[in-house]
CSV table of C-alpha atoms in Angstrom, one decimal:
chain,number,residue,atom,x,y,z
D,1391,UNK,CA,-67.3,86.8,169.7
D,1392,UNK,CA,-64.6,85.6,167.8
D,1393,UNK,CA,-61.5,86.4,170.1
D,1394,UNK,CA,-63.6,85.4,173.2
D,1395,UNK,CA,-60.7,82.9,174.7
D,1396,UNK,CA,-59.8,84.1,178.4
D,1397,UNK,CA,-56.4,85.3,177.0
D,1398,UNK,CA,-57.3,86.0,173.6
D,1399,UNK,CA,-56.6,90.0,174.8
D,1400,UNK,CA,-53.1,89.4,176.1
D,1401,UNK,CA,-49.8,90.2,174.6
D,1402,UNK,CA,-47.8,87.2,173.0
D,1403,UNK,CA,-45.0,85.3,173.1
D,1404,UNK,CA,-43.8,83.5,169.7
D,1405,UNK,CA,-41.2,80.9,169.2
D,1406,UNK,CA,-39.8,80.1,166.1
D,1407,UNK,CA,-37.6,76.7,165.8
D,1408,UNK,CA,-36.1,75.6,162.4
D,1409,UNK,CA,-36.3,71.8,161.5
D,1410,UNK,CA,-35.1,69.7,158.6
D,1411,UNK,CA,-33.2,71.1,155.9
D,1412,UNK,CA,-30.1,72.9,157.8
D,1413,UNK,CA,-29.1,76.1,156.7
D,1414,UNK,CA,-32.0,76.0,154.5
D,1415,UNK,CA,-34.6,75.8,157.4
D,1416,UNK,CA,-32.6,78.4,159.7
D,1417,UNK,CA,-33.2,80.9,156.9
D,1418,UNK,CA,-36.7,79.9,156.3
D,1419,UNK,CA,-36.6,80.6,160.5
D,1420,UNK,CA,-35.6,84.4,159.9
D,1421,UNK,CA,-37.8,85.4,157.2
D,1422,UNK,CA,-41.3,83.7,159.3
D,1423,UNK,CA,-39.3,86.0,162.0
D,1424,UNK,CA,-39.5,88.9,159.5
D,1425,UNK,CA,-43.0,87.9,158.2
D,1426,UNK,CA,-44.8,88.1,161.6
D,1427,UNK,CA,-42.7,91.3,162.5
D,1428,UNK,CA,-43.9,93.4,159.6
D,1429,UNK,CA,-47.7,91.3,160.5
D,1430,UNK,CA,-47.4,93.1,163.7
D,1431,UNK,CA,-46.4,96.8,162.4
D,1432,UNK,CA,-49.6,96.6,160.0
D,1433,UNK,CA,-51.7,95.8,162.6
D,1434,UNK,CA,-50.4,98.6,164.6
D,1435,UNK,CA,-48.3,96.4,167.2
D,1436,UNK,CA,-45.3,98.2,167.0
D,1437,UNK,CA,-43.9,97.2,170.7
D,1438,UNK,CA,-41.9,93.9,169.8
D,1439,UNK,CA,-39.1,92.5,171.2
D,1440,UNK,CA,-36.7,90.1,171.0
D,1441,UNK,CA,-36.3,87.9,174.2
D,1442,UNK,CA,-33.5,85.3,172.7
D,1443,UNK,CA,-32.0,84.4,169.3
D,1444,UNK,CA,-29.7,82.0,168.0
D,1445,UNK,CA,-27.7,82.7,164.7
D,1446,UNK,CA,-27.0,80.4,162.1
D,1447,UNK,CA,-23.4,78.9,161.7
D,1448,UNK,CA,-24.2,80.3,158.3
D,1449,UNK,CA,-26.9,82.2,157.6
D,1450,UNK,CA,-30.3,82.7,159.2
D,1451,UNK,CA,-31.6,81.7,162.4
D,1452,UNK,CA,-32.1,78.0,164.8
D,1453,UNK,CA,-34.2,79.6,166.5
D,1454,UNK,CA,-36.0,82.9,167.9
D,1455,UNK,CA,-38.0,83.7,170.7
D,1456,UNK,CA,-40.0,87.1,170.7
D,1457,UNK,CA,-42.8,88.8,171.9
D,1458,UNK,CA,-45.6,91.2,170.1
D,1459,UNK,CA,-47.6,93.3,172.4
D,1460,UNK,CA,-51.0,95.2,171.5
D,1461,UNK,CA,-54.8,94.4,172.3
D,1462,UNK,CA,-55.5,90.4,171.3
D,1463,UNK,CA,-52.3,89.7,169.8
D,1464,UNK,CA,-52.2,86.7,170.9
D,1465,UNK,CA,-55.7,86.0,169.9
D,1466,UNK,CA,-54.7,86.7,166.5
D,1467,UNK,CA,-51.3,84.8,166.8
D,1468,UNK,CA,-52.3,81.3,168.6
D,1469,UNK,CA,-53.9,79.6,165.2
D,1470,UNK,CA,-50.1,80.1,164.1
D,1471,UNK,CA,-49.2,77.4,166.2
D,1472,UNK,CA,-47.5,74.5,163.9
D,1473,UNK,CA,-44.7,73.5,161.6
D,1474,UNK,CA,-44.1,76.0,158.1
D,1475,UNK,CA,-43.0,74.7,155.1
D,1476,UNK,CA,-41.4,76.1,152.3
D,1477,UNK,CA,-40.4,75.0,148.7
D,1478,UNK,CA,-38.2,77.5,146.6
D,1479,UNK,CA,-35.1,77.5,144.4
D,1480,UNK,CA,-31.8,77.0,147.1
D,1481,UNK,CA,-29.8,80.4,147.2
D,1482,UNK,CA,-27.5,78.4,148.9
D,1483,UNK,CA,-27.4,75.2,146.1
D,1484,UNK,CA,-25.0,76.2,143.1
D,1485,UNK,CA,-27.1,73.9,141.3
D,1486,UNK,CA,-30.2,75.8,141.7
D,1487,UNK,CA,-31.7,72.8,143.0
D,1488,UNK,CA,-35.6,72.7,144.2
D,1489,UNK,CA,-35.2,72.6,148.1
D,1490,UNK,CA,-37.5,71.9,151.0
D,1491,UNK,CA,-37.4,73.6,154.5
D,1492,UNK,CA,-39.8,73.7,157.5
D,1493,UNK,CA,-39.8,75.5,160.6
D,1494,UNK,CA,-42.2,74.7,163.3
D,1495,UNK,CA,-43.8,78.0,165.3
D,1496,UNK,CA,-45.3,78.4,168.8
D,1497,UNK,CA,-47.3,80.9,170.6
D,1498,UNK,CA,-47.9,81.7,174.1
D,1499,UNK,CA,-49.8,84.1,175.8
D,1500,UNK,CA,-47.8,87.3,177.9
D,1501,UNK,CA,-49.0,86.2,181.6
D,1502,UNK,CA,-49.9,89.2,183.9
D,1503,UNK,CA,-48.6,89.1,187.2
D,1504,UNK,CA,-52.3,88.7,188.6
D,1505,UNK,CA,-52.3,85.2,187.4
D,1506,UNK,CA,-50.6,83.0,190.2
D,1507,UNK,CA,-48.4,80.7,188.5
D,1508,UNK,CA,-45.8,79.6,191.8
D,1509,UNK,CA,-42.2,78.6,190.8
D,1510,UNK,CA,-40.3,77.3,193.1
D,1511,UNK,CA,-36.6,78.0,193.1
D,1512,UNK,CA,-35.4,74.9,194.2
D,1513,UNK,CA,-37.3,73.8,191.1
D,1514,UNK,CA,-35.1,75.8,188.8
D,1515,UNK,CA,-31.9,75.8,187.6
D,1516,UNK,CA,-30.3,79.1,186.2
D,1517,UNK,CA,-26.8,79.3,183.9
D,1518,UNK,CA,-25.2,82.2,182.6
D,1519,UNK,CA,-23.6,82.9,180.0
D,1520,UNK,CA,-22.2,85.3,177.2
D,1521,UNK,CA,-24.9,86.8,174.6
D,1522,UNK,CA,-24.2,85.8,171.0
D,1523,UNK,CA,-24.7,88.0,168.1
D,1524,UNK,CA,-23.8,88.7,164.6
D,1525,UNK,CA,-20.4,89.1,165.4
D,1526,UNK,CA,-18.1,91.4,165.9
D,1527,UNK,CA,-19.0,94.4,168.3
D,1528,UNK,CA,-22.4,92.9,169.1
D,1529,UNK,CA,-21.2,90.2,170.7
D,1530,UNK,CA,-21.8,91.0,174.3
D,1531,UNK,CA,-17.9,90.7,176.3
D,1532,UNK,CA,-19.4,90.0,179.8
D,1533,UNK,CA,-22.2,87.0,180.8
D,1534,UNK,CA,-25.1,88.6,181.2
D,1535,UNK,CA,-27.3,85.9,179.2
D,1536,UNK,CA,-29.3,83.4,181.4
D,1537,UNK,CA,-30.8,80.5,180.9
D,1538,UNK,CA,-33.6,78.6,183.3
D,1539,UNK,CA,-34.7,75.2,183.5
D,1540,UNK,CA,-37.8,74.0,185.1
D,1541,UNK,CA,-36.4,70.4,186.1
D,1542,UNK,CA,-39.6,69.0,186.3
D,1543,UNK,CA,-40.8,69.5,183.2
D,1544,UNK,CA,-37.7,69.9,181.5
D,1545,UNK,CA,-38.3,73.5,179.8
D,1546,UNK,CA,-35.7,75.4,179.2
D,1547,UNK,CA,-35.9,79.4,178.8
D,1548,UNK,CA,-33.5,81.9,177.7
D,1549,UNK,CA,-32.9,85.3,177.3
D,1550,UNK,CA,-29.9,87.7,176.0
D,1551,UNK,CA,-32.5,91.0,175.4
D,1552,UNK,CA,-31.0,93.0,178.2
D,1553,UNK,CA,-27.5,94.0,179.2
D,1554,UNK,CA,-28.6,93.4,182.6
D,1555,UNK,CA,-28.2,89.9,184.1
D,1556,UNK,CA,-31.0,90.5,186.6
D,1557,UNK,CA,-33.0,92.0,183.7
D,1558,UNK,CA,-32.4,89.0,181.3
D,1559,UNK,CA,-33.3,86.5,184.7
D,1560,UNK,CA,-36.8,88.7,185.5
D,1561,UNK,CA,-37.5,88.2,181.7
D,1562,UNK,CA,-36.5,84.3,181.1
D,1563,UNK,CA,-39.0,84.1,184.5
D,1564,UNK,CA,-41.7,85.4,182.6
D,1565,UNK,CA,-41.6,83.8,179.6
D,1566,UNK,CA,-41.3,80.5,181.3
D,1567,UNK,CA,-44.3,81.4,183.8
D,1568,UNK,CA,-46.5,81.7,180.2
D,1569,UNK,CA,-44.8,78.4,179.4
D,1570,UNK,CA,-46.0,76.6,182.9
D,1571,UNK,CA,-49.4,78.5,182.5
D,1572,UNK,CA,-50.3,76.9,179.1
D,1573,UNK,CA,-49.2,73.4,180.0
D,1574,UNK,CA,-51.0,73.4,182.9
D,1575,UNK,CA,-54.5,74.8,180.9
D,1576,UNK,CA,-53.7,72.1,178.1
D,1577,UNK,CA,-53.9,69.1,180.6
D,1578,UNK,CA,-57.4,70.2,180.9
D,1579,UNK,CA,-57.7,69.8,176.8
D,1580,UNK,CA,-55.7,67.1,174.6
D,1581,UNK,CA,-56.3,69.2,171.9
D,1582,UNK,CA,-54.5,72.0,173.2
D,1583,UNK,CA,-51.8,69.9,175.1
D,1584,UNK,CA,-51.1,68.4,171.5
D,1585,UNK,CA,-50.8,72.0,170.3
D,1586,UNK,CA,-48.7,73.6,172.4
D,1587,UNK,CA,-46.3,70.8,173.5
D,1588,UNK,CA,-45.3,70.7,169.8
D,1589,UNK,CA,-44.0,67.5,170.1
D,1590,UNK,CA,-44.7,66.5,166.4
D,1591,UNK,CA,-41.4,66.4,164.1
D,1592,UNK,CA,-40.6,69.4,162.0
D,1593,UNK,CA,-40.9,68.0,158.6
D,1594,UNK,CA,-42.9,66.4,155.8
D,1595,UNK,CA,-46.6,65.6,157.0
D,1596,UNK,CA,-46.8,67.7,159.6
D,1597,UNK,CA,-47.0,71.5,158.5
D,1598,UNK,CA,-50.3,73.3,158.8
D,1599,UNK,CA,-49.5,75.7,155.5
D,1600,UNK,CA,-47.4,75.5,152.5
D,1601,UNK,CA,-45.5,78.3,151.2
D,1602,UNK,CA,-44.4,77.1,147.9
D,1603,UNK,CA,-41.9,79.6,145.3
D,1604,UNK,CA,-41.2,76.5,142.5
D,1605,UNK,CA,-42.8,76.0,140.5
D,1606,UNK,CA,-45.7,78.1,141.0
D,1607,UNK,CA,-46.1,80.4,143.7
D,1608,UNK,CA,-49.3,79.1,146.1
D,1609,UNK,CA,-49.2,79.8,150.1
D,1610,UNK,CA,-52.1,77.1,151.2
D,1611,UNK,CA,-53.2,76.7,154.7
D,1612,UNK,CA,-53.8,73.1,155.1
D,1613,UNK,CA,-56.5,73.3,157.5
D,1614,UNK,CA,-58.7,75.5,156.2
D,1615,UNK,CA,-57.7,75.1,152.2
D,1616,UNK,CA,-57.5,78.7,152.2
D,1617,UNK,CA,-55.2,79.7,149.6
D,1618,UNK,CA,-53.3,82.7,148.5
D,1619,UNK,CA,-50.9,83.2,145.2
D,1620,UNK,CA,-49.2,86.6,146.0
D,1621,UNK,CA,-46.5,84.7,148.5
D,1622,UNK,CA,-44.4,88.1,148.1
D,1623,UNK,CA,-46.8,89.8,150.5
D,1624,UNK,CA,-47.9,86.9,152.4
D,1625,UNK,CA,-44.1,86.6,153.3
D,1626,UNK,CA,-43.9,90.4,153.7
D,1627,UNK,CA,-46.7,90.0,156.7
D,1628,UNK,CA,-49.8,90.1,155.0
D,1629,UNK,CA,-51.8,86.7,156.9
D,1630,UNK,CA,-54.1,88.0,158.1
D,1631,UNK,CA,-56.3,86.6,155.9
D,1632,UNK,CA,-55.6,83.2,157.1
D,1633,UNK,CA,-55.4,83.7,160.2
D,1634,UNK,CA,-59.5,84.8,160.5
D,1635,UNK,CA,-60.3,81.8,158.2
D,1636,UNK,CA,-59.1,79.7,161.3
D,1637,UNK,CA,-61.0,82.3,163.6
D,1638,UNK,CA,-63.9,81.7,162.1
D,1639,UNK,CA,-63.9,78.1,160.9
């Protein structure tokens, strides 16, 4: 009854975007990456990918785009929706300064191809490009990456998975077809327009949970009040506690 939403059962598509706080907030951006990766292998969802990523200058990650795939994953995932924040002792601060970092999240559902969601190419603009990577031999030596944007509603896809350009362009299609698919169901509901445009700033104010380090350790959901003091295994994937306290509120 619970996961009753039309799409509730489909395979999703998360994006993970890091906001204030620099180097700070791109590694807060891998380890919500890492969290909801080992979320996924204890639920069994071991089938996840990673459709585009974008490194840190220094560390971390500005931003990830990946999918999880098993019965009602996105179900699960869609109350994940919102900015994170974290307070912790900087690694990165020789001063071992208290630091703040936030990282807004968003989650799509996988569209099948039964759903008729018409792009039109003259709609579209495509770039390619060369996939970036750690460095070194990973960086891919021919341009294989692509990019889309949907002119008129200014998103922009991108994906560097595949060695394949054609490969990368079929997947950057898809992921922006689950794009079009939500906004078009949210203009139906301003609460869900609001949600998944995630047009709010990623910073103070706006975070739907907490996950604080110094100086007590506390993960609080903010909508819910749920609360949790082991933030070791919260950040190690174990939410899904929080996640059915929003299921079922």
């Amino acid at each position: 009854m619970i996961l009753s939403g039309k799409d509730d059962k489909n395979n999703s598509i998360i994006s993970i975007n890091s906001g204030a706080g620099g180097t700070e907030a791109q590694d807060w951006t891998e380890i919500l990456f890492r969290m909801y990766i080992r979320w996924a292998e204890r639920r069994g969802y071991n089938n996840s990918d990673i459709i585009d990523i974008q490194y840190g200058d220094e560390a971390g990650i500005k931003s990830v785009t990946f999918s999880i795939k098993g019965e009602y994953a996105y179900g699960y995932l869609k109350s994940e929706t919102g900015v994170h924040r974290l307070v912790r002792i900087s690694p990165f601060n020789a001063n071992g300064k208290r630091h703040t970092s936030f990282a807004s999240v968003a989650v799509y559902p996988e569209i099948s191809k039964e759903i008729n969601i018409n792009i039109d190419e003259s709609d579209i603009r495509v770039d390619v490009f060369r996939a970036s990577g750690a460095g070194g031999q990973h960086v891919n030596k021919t341009s294989s990456a692509v990019r889309i944007t949907h002119m008129p509603t200014g998103i922009i896809v991108s994906c560097q998975q595949e060695k394949s350009q054609h490969r990368n362009r079929e997947i950057a299609l898809k992921v922006l077809m689950s794009r079009l698919y939500k906004l078009e169901e949210s203009k139906l509901d301003e609460k869900k327009k609001e949600i998944h445009n995630n047009q709010s700033e990623i910073a103070w104010g706006n975070q739907i949970r907490s996950y604080v380090m110094h100086p007590y350790q506390m993960v609080k959901d903010h909508r819910t009040d749920y609360e949790k003091g082991n933030i070791t295994a919260v950040l190690d994937g174990d939410i899904q506690e929080f996640i059915e306290k929003i299921l079922i509120n």
